[in-house]
Short mmCIF file of C-alpha atoms in Angstrom, two decimals:
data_model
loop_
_atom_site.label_atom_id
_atom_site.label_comp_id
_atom_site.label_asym_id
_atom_site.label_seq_id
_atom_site.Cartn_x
_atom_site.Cartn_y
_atom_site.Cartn_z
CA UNK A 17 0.00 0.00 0.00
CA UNK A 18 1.42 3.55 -0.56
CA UNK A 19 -0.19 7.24 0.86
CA UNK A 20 -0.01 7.98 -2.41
CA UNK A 21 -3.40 8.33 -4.37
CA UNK A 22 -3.41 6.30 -8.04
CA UNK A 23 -4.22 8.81 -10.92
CA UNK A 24 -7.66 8.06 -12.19
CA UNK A 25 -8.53 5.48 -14.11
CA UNK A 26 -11.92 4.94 -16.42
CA UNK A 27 -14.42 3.24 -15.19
CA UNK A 28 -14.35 -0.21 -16.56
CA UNK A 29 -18.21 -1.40 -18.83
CA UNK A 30 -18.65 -4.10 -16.83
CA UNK A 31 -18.05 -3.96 -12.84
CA UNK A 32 -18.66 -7.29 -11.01
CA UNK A 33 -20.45 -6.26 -7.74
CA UNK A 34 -19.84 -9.25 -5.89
CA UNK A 35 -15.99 -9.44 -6.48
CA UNK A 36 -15.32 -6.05 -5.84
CA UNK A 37 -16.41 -6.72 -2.14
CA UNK A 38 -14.55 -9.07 -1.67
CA UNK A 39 -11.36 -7.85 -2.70
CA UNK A 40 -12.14 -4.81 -0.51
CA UNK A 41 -12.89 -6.96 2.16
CA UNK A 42 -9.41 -8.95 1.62
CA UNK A 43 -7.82 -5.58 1.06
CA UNK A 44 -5.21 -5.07 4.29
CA UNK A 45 -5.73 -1.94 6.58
CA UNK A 46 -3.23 0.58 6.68
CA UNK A 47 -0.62 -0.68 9.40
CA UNK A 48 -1.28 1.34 12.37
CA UNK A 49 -5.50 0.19 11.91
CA UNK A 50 -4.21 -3.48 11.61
CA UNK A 51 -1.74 -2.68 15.19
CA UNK A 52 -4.65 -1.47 16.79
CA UNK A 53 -6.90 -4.11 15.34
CA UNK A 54 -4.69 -6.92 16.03
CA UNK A 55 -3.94 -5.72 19.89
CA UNK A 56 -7.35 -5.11 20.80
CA UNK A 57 -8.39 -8.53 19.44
CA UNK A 58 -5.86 -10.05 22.01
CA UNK A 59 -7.36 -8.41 24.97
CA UNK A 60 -10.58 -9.15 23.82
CA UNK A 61 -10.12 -13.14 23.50
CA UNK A 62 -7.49 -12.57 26.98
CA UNK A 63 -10.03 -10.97 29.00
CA UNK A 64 -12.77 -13.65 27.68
CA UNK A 65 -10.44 -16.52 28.72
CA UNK A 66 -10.00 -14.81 32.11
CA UNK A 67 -13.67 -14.34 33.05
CA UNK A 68 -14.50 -17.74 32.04
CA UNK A 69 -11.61 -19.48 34.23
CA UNK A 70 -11.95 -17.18 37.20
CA UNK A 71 -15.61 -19.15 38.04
CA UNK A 72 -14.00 -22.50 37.32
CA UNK A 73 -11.51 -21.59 39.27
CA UNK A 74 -13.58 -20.41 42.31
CA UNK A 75 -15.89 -23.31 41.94
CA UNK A 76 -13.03 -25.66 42.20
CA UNK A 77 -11.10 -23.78 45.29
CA UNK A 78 -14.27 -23.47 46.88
CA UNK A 79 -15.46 -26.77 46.47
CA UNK A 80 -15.40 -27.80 50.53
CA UNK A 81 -17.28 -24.56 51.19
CA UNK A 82 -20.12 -24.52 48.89
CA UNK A 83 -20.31 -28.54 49.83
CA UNK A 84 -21.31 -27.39 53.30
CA UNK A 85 -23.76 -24.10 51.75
CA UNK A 86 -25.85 -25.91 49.17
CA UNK A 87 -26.16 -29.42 50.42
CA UNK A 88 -27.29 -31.18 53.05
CA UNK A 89 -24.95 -32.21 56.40
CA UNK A 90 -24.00 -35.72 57.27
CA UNK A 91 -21.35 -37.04 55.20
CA UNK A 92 -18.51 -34.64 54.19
CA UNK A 93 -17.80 -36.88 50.77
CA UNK A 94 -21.18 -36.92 49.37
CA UNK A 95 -21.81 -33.19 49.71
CA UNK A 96 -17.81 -32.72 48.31
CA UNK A 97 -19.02 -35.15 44.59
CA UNK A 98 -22.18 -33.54 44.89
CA UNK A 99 -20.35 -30.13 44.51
CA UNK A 100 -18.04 -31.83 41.60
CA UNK A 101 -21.03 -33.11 39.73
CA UNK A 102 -22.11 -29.47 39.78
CA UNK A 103 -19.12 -29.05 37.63
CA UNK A 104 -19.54 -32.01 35.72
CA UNK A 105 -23.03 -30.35 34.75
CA UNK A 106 -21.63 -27.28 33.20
CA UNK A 107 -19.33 -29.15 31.52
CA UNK A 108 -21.76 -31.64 30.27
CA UNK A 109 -23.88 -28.68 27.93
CA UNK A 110 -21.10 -27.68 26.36
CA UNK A 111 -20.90 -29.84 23.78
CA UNK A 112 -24.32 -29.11 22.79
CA UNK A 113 -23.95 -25.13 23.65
CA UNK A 114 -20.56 -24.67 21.66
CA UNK A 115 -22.12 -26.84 18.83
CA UNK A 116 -24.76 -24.02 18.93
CA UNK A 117 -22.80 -20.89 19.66
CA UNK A 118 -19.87 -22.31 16.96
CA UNK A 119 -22.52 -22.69 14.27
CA UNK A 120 -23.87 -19.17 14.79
CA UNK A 121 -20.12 -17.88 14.64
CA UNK A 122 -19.85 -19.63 10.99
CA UNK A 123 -23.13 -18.23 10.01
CA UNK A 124 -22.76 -14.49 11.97
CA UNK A 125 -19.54 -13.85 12.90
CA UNK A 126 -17.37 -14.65 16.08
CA UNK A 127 -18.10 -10.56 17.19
CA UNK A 128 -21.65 -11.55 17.72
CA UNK A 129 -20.75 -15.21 19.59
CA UNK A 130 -18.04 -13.23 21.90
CA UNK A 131 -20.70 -10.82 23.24
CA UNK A 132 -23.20 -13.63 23.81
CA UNK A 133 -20.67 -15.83 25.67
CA UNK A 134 -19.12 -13.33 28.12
CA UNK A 135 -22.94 -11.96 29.08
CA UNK A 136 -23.90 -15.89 29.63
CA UNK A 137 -20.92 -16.75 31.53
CA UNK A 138 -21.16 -13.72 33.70
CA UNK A 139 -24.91 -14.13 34.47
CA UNK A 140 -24.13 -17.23 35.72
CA UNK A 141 -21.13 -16.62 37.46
CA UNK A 142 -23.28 -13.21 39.66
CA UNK A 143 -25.65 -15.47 40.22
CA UNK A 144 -24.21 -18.01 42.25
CA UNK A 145 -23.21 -14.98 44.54
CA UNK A 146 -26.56 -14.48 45.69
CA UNK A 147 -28.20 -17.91 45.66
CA UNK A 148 -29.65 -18.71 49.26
CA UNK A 149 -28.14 -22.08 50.93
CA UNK A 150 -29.67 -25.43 51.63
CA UNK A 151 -30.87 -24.15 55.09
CA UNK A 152 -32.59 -21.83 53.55
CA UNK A 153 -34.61 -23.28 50.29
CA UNK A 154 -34.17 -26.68 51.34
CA UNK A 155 -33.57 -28.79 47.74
CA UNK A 156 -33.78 -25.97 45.60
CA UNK A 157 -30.54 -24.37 46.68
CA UNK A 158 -29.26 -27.64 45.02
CA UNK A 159 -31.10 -27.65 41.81
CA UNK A 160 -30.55 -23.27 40.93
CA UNK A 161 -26.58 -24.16 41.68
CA UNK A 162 -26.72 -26.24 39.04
CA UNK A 163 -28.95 -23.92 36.69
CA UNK A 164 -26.12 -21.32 37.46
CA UNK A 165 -23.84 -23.62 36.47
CA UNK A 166 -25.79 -24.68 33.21
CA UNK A 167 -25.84 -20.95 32.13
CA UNK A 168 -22.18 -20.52 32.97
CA UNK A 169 -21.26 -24.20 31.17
CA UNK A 170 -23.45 -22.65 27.92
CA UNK A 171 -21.71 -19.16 27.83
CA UNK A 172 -18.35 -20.47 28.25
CA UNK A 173 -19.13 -23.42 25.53
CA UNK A 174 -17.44 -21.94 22.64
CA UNK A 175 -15.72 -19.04 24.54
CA UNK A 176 -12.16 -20.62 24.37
CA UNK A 177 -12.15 -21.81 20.65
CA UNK A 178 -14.26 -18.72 19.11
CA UNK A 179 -11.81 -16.46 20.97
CA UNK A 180 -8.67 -18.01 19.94
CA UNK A 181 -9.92 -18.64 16.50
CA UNK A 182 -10.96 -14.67 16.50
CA UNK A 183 -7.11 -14.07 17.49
CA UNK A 184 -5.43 -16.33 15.48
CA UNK A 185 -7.72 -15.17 12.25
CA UNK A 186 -6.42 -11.48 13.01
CA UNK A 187 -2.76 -12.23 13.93
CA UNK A 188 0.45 -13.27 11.39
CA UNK A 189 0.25 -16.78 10.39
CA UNK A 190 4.42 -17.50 11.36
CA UNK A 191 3.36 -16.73 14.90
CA UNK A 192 0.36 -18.74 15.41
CA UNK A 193 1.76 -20.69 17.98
CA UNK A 194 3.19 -17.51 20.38
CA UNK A 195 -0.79 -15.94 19.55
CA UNK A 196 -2.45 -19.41 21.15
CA UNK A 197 0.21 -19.02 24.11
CA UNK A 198 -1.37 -15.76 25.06
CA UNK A 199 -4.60 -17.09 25.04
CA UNK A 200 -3.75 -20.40 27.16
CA UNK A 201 -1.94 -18.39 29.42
CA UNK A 202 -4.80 -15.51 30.04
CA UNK A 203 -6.85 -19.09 31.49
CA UNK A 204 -4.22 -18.46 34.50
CA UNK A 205 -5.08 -14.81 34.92
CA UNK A 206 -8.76 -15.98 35.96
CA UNK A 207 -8.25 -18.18 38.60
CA UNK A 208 -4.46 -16.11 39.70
CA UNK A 209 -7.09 -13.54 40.73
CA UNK A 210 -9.72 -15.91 42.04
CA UNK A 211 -7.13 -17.52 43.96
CA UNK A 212 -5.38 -14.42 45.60
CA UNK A 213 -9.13 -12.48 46.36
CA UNK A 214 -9.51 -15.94 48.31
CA UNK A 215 -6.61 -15.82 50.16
CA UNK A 216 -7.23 -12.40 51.17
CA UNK A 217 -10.37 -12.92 52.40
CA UNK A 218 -9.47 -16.11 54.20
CA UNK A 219 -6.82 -15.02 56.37
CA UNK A 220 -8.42 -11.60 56.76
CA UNK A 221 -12.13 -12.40 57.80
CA UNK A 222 -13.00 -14.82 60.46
CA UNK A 223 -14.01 -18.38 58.94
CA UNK A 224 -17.21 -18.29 60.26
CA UNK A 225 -17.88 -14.70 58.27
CA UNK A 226 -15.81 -16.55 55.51
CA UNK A 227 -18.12 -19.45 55.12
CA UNK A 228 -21.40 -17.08 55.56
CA UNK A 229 -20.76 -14.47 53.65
CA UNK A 230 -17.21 -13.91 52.49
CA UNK A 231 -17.01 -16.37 49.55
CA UNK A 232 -20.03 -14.68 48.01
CA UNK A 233 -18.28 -11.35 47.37
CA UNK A 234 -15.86 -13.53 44.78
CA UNK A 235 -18.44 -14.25 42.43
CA UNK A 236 -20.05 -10.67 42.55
CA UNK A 237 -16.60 -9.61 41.80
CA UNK A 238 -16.70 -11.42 37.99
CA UNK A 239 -19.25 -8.42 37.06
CA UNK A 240 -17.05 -5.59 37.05
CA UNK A 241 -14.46 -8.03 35.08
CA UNK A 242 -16.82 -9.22 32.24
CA UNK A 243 -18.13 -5.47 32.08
CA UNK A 244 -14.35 -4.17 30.61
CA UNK A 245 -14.28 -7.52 28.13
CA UNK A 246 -17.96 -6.69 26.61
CA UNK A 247 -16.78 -2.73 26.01
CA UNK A 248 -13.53 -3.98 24.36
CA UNK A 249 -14.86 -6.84 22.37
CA UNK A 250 -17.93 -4.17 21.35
CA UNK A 251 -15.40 -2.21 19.24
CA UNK A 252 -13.69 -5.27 17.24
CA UNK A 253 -14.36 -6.19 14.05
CA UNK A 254 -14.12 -9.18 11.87
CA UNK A 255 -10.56 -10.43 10.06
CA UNK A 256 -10.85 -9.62 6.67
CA UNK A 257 -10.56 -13.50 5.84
CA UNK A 258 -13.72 -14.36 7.79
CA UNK A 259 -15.48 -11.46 6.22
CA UNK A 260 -14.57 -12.62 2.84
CA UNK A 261 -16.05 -15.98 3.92
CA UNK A 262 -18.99 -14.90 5.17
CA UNK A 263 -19.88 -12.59 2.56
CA UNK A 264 -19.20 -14.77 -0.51
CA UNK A 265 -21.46 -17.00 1.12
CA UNK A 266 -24.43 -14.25 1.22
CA UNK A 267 -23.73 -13.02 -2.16
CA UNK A 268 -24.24 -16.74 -3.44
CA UNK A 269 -27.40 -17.68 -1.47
CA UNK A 270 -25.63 -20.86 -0.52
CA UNK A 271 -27.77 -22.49 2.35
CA UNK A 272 -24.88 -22.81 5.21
CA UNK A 273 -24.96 -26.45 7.19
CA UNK A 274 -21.22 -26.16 9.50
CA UNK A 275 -22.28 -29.13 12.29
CA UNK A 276 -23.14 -31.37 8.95
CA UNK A 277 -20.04 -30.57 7.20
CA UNK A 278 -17.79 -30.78 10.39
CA UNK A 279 -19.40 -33.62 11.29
CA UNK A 280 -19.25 -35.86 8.32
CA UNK A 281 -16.19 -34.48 6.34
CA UNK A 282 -13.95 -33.55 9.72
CA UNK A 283 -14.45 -36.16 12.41
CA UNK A 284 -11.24 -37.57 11.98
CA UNK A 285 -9.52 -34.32 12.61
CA UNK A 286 -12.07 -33.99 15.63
CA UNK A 287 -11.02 -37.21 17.17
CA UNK A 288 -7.35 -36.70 16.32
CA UNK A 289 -7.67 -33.34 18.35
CA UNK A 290 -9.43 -34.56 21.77
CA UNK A 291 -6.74 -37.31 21.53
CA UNK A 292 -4.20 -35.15 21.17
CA UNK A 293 -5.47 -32.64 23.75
CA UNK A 294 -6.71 -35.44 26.64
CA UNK A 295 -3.46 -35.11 28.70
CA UNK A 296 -3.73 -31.52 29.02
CA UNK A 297 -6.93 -31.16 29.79
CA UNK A 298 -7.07 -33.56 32.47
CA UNK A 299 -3.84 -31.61 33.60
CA UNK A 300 -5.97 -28.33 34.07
CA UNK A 301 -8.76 -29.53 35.93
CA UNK A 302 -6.55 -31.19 38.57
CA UNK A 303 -4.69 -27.71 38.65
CA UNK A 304 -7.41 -25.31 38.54
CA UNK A 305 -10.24 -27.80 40.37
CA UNK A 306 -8.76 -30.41 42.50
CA UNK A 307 -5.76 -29.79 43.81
CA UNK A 308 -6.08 -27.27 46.51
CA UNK A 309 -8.65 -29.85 47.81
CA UNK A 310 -5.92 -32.79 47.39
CA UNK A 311 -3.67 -30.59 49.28
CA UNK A 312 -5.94 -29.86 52.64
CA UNK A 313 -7.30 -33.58 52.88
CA UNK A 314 -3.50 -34.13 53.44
CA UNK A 315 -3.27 -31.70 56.31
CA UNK A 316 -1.59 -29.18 54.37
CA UNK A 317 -4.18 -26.15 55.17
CA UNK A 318 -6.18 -24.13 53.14
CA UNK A 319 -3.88 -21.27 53.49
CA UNK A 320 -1.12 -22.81 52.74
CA UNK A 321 -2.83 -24.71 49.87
CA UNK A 322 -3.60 -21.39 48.54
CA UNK A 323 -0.79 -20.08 48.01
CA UNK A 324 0.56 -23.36 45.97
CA UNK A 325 -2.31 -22.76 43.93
CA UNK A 326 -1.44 -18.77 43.37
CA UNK A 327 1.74 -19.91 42.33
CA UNK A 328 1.18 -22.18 39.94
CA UNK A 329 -1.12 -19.18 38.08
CA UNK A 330 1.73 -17.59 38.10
CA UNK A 331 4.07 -19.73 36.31
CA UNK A 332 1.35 -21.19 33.79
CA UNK A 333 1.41 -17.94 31.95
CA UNK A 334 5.09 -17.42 31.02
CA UNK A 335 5.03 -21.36 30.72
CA UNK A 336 2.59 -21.15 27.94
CA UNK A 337 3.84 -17.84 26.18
CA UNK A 338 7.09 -20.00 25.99
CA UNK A 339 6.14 -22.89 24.50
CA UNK A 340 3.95 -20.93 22.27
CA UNK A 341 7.33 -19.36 21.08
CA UNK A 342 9.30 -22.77 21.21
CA UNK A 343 6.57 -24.52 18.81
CA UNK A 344 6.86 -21.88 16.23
CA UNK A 345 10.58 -22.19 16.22
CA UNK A 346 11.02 -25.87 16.27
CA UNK A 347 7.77 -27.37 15.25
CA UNK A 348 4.47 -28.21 17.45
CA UNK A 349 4.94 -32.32 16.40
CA UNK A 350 8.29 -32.18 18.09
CA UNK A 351 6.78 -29.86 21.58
CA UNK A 352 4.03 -32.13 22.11
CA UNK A 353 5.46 -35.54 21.93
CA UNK A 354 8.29 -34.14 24.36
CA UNK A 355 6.19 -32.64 26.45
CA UNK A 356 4.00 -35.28 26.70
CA UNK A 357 6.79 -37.81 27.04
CA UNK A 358 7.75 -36.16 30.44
CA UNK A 359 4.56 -35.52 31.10
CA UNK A 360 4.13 -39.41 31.86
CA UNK A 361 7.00 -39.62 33.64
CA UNK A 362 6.29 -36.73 35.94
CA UNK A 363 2.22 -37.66 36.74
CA UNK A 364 3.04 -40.43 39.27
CA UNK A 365 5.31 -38.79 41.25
CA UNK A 366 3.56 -35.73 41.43
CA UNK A 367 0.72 -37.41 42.96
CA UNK A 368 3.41 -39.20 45.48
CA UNK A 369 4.50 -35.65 46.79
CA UNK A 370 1.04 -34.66 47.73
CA UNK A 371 1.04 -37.46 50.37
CA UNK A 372 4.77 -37.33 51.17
CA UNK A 373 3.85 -35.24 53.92
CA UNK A 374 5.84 -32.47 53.13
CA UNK A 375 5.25 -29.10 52.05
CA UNK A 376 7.79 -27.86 50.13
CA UNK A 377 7.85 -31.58 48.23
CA UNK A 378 4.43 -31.31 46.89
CA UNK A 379 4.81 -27.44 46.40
CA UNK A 380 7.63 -27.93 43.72
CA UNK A 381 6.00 -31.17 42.66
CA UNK A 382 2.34 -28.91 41.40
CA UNK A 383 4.37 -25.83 40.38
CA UNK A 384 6.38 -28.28 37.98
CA UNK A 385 3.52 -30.36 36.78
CA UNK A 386 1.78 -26.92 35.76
CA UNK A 387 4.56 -25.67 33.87
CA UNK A 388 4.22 -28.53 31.84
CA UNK A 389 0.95 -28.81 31.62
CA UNK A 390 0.80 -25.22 30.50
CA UNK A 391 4.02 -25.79 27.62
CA UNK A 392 2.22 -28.26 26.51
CA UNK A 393 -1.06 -25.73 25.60
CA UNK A 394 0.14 -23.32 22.93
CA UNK A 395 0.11 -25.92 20.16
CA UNK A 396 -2.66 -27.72 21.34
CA UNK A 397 -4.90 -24.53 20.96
CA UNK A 398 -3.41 -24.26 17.30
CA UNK A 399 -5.06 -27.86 16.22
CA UNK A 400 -7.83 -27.26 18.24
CA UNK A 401 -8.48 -24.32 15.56
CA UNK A 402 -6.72 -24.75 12.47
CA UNK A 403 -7.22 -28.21 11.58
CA UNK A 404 -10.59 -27.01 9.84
CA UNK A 405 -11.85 -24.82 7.41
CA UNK A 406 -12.76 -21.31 7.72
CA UNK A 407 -16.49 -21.89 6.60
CA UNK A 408 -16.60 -24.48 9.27
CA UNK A 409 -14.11 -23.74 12.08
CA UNK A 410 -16.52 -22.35 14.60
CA UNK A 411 -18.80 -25.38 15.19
CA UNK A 412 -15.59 -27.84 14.57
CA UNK A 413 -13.44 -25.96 17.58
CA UNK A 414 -16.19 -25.91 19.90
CA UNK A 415 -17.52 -29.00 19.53
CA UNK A 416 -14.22 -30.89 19.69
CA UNK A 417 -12.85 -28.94 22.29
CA UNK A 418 -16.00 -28.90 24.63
CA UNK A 419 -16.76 -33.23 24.13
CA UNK A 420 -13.06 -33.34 24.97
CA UNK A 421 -12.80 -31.29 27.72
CA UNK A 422 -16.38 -32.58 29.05
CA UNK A 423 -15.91 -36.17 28.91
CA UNK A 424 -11.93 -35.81 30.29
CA UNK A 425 -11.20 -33.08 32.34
CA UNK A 426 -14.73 -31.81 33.83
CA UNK A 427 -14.36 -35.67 35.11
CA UNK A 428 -10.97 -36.00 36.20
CA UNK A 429 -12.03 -34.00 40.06
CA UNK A 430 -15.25 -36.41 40.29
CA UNK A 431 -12.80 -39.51 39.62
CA UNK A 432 -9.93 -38.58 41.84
CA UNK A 433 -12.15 -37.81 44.71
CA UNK A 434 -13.87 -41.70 43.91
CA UNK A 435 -10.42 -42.86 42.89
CA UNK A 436 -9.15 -41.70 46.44
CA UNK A 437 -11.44 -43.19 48.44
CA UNK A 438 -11.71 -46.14 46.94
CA UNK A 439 -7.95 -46.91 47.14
CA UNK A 440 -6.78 -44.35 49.97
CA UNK A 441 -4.37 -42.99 47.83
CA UNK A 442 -3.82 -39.83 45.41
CA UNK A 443 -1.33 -41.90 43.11
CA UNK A 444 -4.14 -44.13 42.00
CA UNK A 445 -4.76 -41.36 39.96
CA UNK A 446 -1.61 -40.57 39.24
CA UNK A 447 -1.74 -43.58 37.08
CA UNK A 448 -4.60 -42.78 35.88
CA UNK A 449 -3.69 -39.56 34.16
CA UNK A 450 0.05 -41.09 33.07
CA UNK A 451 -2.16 -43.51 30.98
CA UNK A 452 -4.23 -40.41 28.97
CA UNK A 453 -0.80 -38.31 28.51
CA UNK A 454 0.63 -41.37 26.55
CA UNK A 455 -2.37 -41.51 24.38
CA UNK A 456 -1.74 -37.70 23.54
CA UNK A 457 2.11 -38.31 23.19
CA UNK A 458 0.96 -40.82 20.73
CA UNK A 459 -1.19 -39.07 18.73
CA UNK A 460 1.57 -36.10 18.86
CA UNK A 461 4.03 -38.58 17.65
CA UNK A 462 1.98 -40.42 14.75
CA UNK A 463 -1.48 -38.66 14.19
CA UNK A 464 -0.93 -34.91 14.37
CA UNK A 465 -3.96 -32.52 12.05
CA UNK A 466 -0.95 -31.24 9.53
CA UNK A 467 -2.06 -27.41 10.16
CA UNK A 468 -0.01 -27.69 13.58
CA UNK A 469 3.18 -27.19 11.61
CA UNK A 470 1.92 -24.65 8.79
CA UNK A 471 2.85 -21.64 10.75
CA UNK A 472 6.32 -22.28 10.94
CA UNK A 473 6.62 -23.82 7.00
CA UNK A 474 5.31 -20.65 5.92
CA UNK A 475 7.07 -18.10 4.69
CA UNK A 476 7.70 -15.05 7.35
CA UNK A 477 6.17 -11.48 7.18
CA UNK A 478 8.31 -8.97 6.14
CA UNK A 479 10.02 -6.96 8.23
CA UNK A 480 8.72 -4.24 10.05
CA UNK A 481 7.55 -2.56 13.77
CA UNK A 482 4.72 -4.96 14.26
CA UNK A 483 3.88 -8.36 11.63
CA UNK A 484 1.49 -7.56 9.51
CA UNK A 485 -1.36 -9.05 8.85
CA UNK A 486 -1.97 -12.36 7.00
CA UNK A 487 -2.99 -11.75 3.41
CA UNK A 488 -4.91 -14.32 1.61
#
């Protein structure tokens, strides 16, 4: 492009409508529009990512609280799965939410999906803040926990895989990779502040205010949050790819069917991308929902607990951003199936620390397994996006993504706590989880969707301030 206008040229007889908005839709933005663009886009999906992790991530930390608020007392392990079943439940409409929410992305655009999901997921999230207890409503504190949860699972169905796809759509193809290690590591910055807003309040108010009152100010807090991501994600638009996509397809009538499509011509791709991403997943639902529990049934303290938990938010960021980086210098084939390769080794004894009985041992042993839990993410979000077609991505991402992460990881808290007490020990899962993180490593190793590697096979932008945008 040049500031310099072309001299005039006639008009041509004959101007084809339809391709002339297309190519102006293709056309790239001057480069400080596409900076602006392409930076606002990344807070958009990073603020998104945090919102919907920050309830996870409170559900999960306050799992042995809201046990005691919205069920029944007698036994301490029922009310505890209960609780975990609650999380199961949001989990479990997701496939069918981001199937819906993914479709409407193909067919409208991922602006539209984006302002649906974070008003879902923060309805939900405010609403668990003022829900009365079991002593109050009896049964029905229950049964509107898990509506909460229902709206919160359906918000946050395709709120991971429209976001990154939004990102990666806007950013430069040769960085793919980094771009997807932004967005895995803004699922830390949710529960980082979840988890440090707990602390604060735990060693600050009494436990009895704690337990009345206290833990309901955490959920209010997600308003204010999901407020900042709607008013940035208001004044985004559309990659000029995806526009071209969508508008060809209105210009030609052509009667859109995405879940069919995926469905029949994809499901390969689909079931070589929950393979490939089961590991990880279960990995961060013991980080962000089980663990802190693992680590006070072992005497550790929920104080102490905390603060494990605070720091593994803290290294799961830069952990991701890095192996973001790492893929799209060496190759996401070759960062999975060594990540995953010590990921197996590393499970068991992990799992062995927490019940070692000492601190410091299972401190460094969850602050390790996160960093490579999180190194592990960058390329994983990559396939979980780019192994389809534009035309189709929407409903593919979601709907691969949520069955994965439904059936694997919104389980893995449920089966540890069963696992647990029907063995007496944590490293019965342990094993458990070594088992799924081969299956990934294989899949890494001999199964990987080829559009994991395209980033770094193509060509890089040329130089300048900022990349440019990709041109297609």
């Amino acid at each position: 492009m040049t500031d310099t206008p072309a001299p005039p040229v006639p008009p041509p007889a004959h101007r084809d409508t339809a391709a002339d908005t297309t190519a102006r839709s293709t056309a790239p933005p001057p480069a400080d529009a596409a900076n602006t663009s392409w930076r606002r886009v990344l807070w958009a999906a990073m603020l998104g990512n945090a919102v919907e992790w920050y309830d996870n991530a409170l559900y999960g930390i306050l799992a042995v609280v809201m046990s005691r608020t919205f069920f029944p007392e007698g036994d301490g392990t029922a009310a505890l799965i209960s609780t975990y079943l609650g999380l199961i439940l949001s989990y479990a409409i997701r496939p069918v939410g981001g199937t819906l929410m993914g479709r409407v992305a193909d067919l409208k655009g991922h602006k539209f999906v984006l302002t649906v999901t974070i008003s879902l997921m923060s309805v939900g999230t405010v609403a668990i803040g003022v829900l009365p207890g079991y002593s109050a409503i009896g049964i029905a504190a229950p049964v509107l926990l898990a509506l909460c949860r229902l709206v919160q699972g359906l918000g946050a169905s395709a709120e991971y895989t429209v976001a990154s796809n939004f990102l990666l759509e806007h950013g430069p193809r040769n960085r793919r990779n980094y771009l997807s290690g932004w967005s895995v590591g803004s699922t830390s910055l949710g529960p980082l502040i979840a988890s440090v807003l707990a602390y604060a309040l735990i060693v600050t108010l009494p436990g009895e205010s704690f337990n009345s009152w206290g833990w309901r100010v955490l959920f209010l807090l997600a308003a204010p949050l999901s407020l900042v991501t709607l008013y940035i994600r208001r004044r985004t638009t559309e990659a000029p790819e995806y526009r071209r996509v969508l508008e060809e397809a209105r210009a030609e009538g052509t009667e859109q069917a995405p879940f069919t499509e995926a469905v029949r011509g994809h499901w390969r791709d689909m079931l070589r991308a929950i393979g490939l991403g089961a590991g990880q997943r279960v990995g961060s639902f013991m980080i962000q929902s089980y663990f802190v529990t693992a680590l006070v049934h072992n005497g550790f303290g929920e104080d102490r607990a905390l603060l494990a938990a605070i720091l593994t938010y803290v290294v799961g960021a830069p952990a991701a951003v890095w192996g973001g980086r790492v893929a799209d210098r060496y190759g996401g084939r070759r960062l999975l199936v060594w990540g995953y390769g010590v990921f197996v080794l590393f499970t068991v004894p992990t799992f062995v620390a927490i019940e070692s009985g000492s601190f410091a041992l299972a401190f460094v042993a969850v602050v390790v397994f996160t960093v490579l839990n999180n190194i592990v993410g960058a390329p994983l979000t990559t396939a979980y996006v780019m192994s389809f077609p534009p035309h189709v991505r929407g409903t593919a991402a979601a709907l691969n993504y949520n069955v994965g992460t439904t059936l694997l990881g919104g389980t893995a808290p449920l089966l540890a706590t069963w696992l647990v007490s029907l063995t007496g020990t944590e490293v019965s899962f342990g094993w458990y989880m070594a088992l799924i993180c081969l299956v990934s490593a294989l899949v890494a190793a001999f199964a990987l969707p080829k559009a994991i590697d395209e980033a770094r096979e193509s060509p890089a932008p040329s130089p300048g301030p900022e990349p440019a945008p990709e041109e297609k």
